[in-house]
PDB file of C-alpha atoms in Angstrom:
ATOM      1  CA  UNK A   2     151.456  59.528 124.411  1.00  0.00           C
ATOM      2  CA  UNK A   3     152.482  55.726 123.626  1.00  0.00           C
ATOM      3  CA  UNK A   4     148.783  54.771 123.490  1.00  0.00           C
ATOM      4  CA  UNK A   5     149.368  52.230 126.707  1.00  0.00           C
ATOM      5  CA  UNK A   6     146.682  52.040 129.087  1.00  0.00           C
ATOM      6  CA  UNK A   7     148.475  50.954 132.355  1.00  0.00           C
ATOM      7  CA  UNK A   8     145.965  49.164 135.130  1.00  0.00           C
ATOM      8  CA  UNK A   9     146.097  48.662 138.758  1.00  0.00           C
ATOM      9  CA  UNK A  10     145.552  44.943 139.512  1.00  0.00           C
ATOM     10  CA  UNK A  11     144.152  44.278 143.194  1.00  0.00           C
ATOM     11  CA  UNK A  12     143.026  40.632 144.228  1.00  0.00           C
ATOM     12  CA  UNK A  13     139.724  40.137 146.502  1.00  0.00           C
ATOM     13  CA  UNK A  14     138.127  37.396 148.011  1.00  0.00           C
ATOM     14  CA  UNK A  15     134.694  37.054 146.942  1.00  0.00           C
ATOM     15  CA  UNK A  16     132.242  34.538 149.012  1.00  0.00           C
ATOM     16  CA  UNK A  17     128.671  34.227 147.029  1.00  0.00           C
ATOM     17  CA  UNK A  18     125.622  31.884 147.884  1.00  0.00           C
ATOM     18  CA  UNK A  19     124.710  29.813 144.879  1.00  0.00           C
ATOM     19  CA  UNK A  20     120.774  30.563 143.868  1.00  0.00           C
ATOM     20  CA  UNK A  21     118.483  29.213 142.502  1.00  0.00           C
ATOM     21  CA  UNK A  22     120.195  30.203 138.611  1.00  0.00           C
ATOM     22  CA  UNK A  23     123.561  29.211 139.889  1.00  0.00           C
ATOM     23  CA  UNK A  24     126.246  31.291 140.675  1.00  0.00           C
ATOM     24  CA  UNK A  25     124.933  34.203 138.522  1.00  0.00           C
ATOM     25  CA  UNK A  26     127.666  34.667 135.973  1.00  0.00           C
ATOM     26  CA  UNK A  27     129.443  33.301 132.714  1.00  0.00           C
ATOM     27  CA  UNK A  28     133.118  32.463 131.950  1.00  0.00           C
ATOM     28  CA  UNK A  29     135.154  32.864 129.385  1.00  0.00           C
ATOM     29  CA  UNK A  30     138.940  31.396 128.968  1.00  0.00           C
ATOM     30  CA  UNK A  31     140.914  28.130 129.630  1.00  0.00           C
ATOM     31  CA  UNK A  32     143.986  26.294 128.575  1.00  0.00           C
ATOM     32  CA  UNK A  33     141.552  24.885 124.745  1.00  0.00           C
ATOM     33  CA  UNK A  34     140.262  28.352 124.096  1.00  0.00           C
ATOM     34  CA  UNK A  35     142.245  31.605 125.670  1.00  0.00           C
ATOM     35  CA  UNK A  36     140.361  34.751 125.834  1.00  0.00           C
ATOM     36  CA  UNK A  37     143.757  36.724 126.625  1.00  0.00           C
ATOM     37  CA  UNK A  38     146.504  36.454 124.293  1.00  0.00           C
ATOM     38  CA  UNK A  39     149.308  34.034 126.052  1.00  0.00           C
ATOM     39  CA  UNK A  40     147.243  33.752 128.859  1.00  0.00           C
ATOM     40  CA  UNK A  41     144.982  30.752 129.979  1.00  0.00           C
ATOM     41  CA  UNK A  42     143.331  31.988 132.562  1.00  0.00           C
ATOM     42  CA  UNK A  43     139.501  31.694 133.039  1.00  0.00           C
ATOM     43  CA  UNK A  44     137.303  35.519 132.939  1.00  0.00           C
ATOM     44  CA  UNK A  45     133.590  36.568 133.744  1.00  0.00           C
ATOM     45  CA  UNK A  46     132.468  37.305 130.489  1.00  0.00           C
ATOM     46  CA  UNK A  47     128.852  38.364 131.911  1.00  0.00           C
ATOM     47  CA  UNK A  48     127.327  39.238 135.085  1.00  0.00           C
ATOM     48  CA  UNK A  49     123.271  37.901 135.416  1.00  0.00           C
ATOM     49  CA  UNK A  50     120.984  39.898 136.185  1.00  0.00           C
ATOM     50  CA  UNK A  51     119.180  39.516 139.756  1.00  0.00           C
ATOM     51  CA  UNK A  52     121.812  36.738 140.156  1.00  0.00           C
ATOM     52  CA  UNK A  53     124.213  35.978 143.224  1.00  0.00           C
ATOM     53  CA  UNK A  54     127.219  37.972 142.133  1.00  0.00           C
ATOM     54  CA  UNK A  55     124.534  40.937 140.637  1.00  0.00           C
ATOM     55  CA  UNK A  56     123.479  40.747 144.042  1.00  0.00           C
ATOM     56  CA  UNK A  57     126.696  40.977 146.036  1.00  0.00           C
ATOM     57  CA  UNK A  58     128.049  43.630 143.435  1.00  0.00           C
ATOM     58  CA  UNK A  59     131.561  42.869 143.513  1.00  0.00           C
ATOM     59  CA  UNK A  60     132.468  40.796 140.418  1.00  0.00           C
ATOM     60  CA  UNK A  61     133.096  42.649 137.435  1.00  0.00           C
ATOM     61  CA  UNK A  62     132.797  41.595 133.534  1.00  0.00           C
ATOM     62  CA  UNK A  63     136.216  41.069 132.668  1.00  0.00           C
ATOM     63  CA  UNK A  64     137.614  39.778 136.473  1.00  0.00           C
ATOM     64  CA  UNK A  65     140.285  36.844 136.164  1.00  0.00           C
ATOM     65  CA  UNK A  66     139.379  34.074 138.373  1.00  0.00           C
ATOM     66  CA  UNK A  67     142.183  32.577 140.131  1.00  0.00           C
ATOM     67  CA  UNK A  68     140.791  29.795 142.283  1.00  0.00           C
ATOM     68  CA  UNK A  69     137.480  28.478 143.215  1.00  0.00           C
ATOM     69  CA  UNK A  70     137.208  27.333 146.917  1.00  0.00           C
ATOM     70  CA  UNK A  71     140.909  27.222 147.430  1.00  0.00           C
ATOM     71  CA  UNK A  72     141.455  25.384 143.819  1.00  0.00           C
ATOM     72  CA  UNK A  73     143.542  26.674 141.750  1.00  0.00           C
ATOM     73  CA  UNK A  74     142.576  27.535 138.008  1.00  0.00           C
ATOM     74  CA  UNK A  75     145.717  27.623 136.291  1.00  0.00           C
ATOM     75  CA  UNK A  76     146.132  25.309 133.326  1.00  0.00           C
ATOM     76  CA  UNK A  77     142.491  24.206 132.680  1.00  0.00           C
ATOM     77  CA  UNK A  78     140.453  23.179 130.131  1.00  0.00           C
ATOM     78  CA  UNK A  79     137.034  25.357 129.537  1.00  0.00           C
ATOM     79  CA  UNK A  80     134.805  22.671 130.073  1.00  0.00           C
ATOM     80  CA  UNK A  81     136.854  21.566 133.248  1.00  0.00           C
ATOM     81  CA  UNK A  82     136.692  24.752 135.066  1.00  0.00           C
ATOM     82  CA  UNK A  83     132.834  24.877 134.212  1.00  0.00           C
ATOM     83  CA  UNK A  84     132.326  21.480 135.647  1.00  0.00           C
ATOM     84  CA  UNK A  85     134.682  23.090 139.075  1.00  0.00           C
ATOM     85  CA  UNK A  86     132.087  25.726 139.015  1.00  0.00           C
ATOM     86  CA  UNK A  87     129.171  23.377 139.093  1.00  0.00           C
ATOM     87  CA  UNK A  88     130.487  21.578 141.692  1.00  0.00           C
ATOM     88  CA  UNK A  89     131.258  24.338 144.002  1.00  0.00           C
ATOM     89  CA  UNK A  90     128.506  23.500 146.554  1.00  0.00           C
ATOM     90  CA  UNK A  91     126.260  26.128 147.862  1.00  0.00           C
ATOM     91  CA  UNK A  92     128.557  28.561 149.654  1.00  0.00           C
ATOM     92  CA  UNK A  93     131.317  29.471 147.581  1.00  0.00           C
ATOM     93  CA  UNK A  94     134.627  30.962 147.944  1.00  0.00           C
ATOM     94  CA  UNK A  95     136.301  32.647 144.880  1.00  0.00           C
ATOM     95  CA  UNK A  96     139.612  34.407 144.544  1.00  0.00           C
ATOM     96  CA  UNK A  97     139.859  37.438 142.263  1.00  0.00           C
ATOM     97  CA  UNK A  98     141.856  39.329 140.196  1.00  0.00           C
ATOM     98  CA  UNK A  99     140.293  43.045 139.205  1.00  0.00           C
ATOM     99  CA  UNK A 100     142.461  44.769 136.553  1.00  0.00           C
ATOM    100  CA  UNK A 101     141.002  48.831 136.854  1.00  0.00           C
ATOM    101  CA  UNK A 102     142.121  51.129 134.452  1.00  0.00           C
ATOM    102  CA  UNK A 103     144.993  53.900 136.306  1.00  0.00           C
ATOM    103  CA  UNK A 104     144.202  57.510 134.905  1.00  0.00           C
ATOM    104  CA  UNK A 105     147.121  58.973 133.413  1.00  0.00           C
ATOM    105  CA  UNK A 106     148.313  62.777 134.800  1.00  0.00           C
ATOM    106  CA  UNK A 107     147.403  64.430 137.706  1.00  0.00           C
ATOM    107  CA  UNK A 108     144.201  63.827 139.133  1.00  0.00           C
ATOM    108  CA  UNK A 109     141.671  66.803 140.359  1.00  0.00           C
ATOM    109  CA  UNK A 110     139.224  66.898 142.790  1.00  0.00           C
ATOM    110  CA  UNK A 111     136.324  68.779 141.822  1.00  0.00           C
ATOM    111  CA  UNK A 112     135.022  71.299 144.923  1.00  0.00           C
ATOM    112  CA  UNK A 113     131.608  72.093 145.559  1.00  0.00           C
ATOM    113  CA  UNK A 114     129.966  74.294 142.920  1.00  0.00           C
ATOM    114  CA  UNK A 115     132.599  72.962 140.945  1.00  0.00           C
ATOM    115  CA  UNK A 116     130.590  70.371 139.070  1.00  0.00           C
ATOM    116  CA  UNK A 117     131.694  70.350 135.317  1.00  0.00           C
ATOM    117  CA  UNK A 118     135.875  70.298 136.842  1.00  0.00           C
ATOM    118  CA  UNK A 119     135.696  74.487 135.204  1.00  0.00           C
ATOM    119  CA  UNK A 120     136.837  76.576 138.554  1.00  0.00           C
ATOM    120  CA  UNK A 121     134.497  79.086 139.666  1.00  0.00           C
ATOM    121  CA  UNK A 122     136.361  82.188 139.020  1.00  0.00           C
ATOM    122  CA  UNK A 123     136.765  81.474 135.511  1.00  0.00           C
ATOM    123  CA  UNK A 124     132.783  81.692 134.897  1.00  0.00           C
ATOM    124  CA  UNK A 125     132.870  84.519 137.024  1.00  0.00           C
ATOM    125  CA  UNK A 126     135.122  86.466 135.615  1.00  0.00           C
ATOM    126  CA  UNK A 127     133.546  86.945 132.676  1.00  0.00           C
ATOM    127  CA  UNK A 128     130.098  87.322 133.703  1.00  0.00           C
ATOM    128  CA  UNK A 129     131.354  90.211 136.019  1.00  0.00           C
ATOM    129  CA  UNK A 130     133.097  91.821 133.456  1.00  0.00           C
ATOM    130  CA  UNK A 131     130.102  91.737 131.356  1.00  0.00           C
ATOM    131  CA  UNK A 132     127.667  93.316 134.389  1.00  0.00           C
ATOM    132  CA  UNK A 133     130.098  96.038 133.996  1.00  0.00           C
ATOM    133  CA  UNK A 134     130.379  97.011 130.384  1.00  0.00           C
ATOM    134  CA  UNK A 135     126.075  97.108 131.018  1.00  0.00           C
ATOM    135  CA  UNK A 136     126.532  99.997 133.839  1.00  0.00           C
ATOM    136  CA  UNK A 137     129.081 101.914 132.502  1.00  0.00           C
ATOM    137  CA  UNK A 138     126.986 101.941 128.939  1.00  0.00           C
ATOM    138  CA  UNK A 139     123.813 102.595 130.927  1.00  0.00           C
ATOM    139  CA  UNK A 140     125.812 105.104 133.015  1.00  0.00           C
ATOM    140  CA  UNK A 141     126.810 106.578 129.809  1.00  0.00           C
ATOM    141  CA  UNK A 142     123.239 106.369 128.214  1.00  0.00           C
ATOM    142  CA  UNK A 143     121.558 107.852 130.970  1.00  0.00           C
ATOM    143  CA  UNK A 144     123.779 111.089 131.382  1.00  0.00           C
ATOM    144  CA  UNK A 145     123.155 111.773 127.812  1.00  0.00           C
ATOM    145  CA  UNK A 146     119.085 111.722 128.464  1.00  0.00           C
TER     146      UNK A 146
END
């Protein structure tokens, strides 16, 4: 093991309706203060509760934001792509970037009565080979009464 986590990176297109507390999330980044090493992108750094993207359930803590109704947000200051936000108008349009982690090995699905991922017949074994050590020593006990 190298210790590198390897992601899947899938872009979505995200329309929210601005409420009443705004868009319903904070940002992190830009060109005066990255929050990625070499990279100046801008990041939700925390989802509001009850607030428009809490609502539509789609934008995740840690999503790069690559454009805001069609703009792009490469190259920004902080304060600039705040003041894009802002001025987003009421139906807005944002482009996405989700980074999810990719599980390493094979994966498993689990089966019914499978729920802790340990297969059936290796609980069962056991316990059956248990019920029979208790009849053949009660077998045993009994034809000595």
């Amino acid at each position: 093991m190298n210790g590198r986590v390897d992601y899947l990176v899938t872009e979505e297109e995200i329309n929210l309706t601005r409420g009443p507390s705004g868009l319903g999330f904070n940002i992190v980044g830009g060109t005066d203060q990255q929050y990625v090493s070499n990279d100046s992108g801008i990041y939700v750094s925390r989802i509001k509760e009850d607030g428009a993207a809490a609502r539509d359930g789609r934008l995740q803590e840690g999503d790069k934001i690559l454009s805001v109704n069609g703009q792009d947000l490469k190259n920004l200051l902080h304060q600039d792509a705040v003041d894009l936000f802002r001025n987003a108008g009421y139906a807005v349009s944002l482009r996405v970037q989700h980074r999810l982690p990719v599980q390493n090995g094979p994966i498993v699905h689990r089966g019914e009565g499978e729920p802790s991922g340990i297969p059936v017949a290796v609980v069962l074994l056991p316990v059956f080979a248990l019920t029979m050590v208790a009849v053949w020593a009660f077998v045993r006990y009994r034809k000595q009464l």
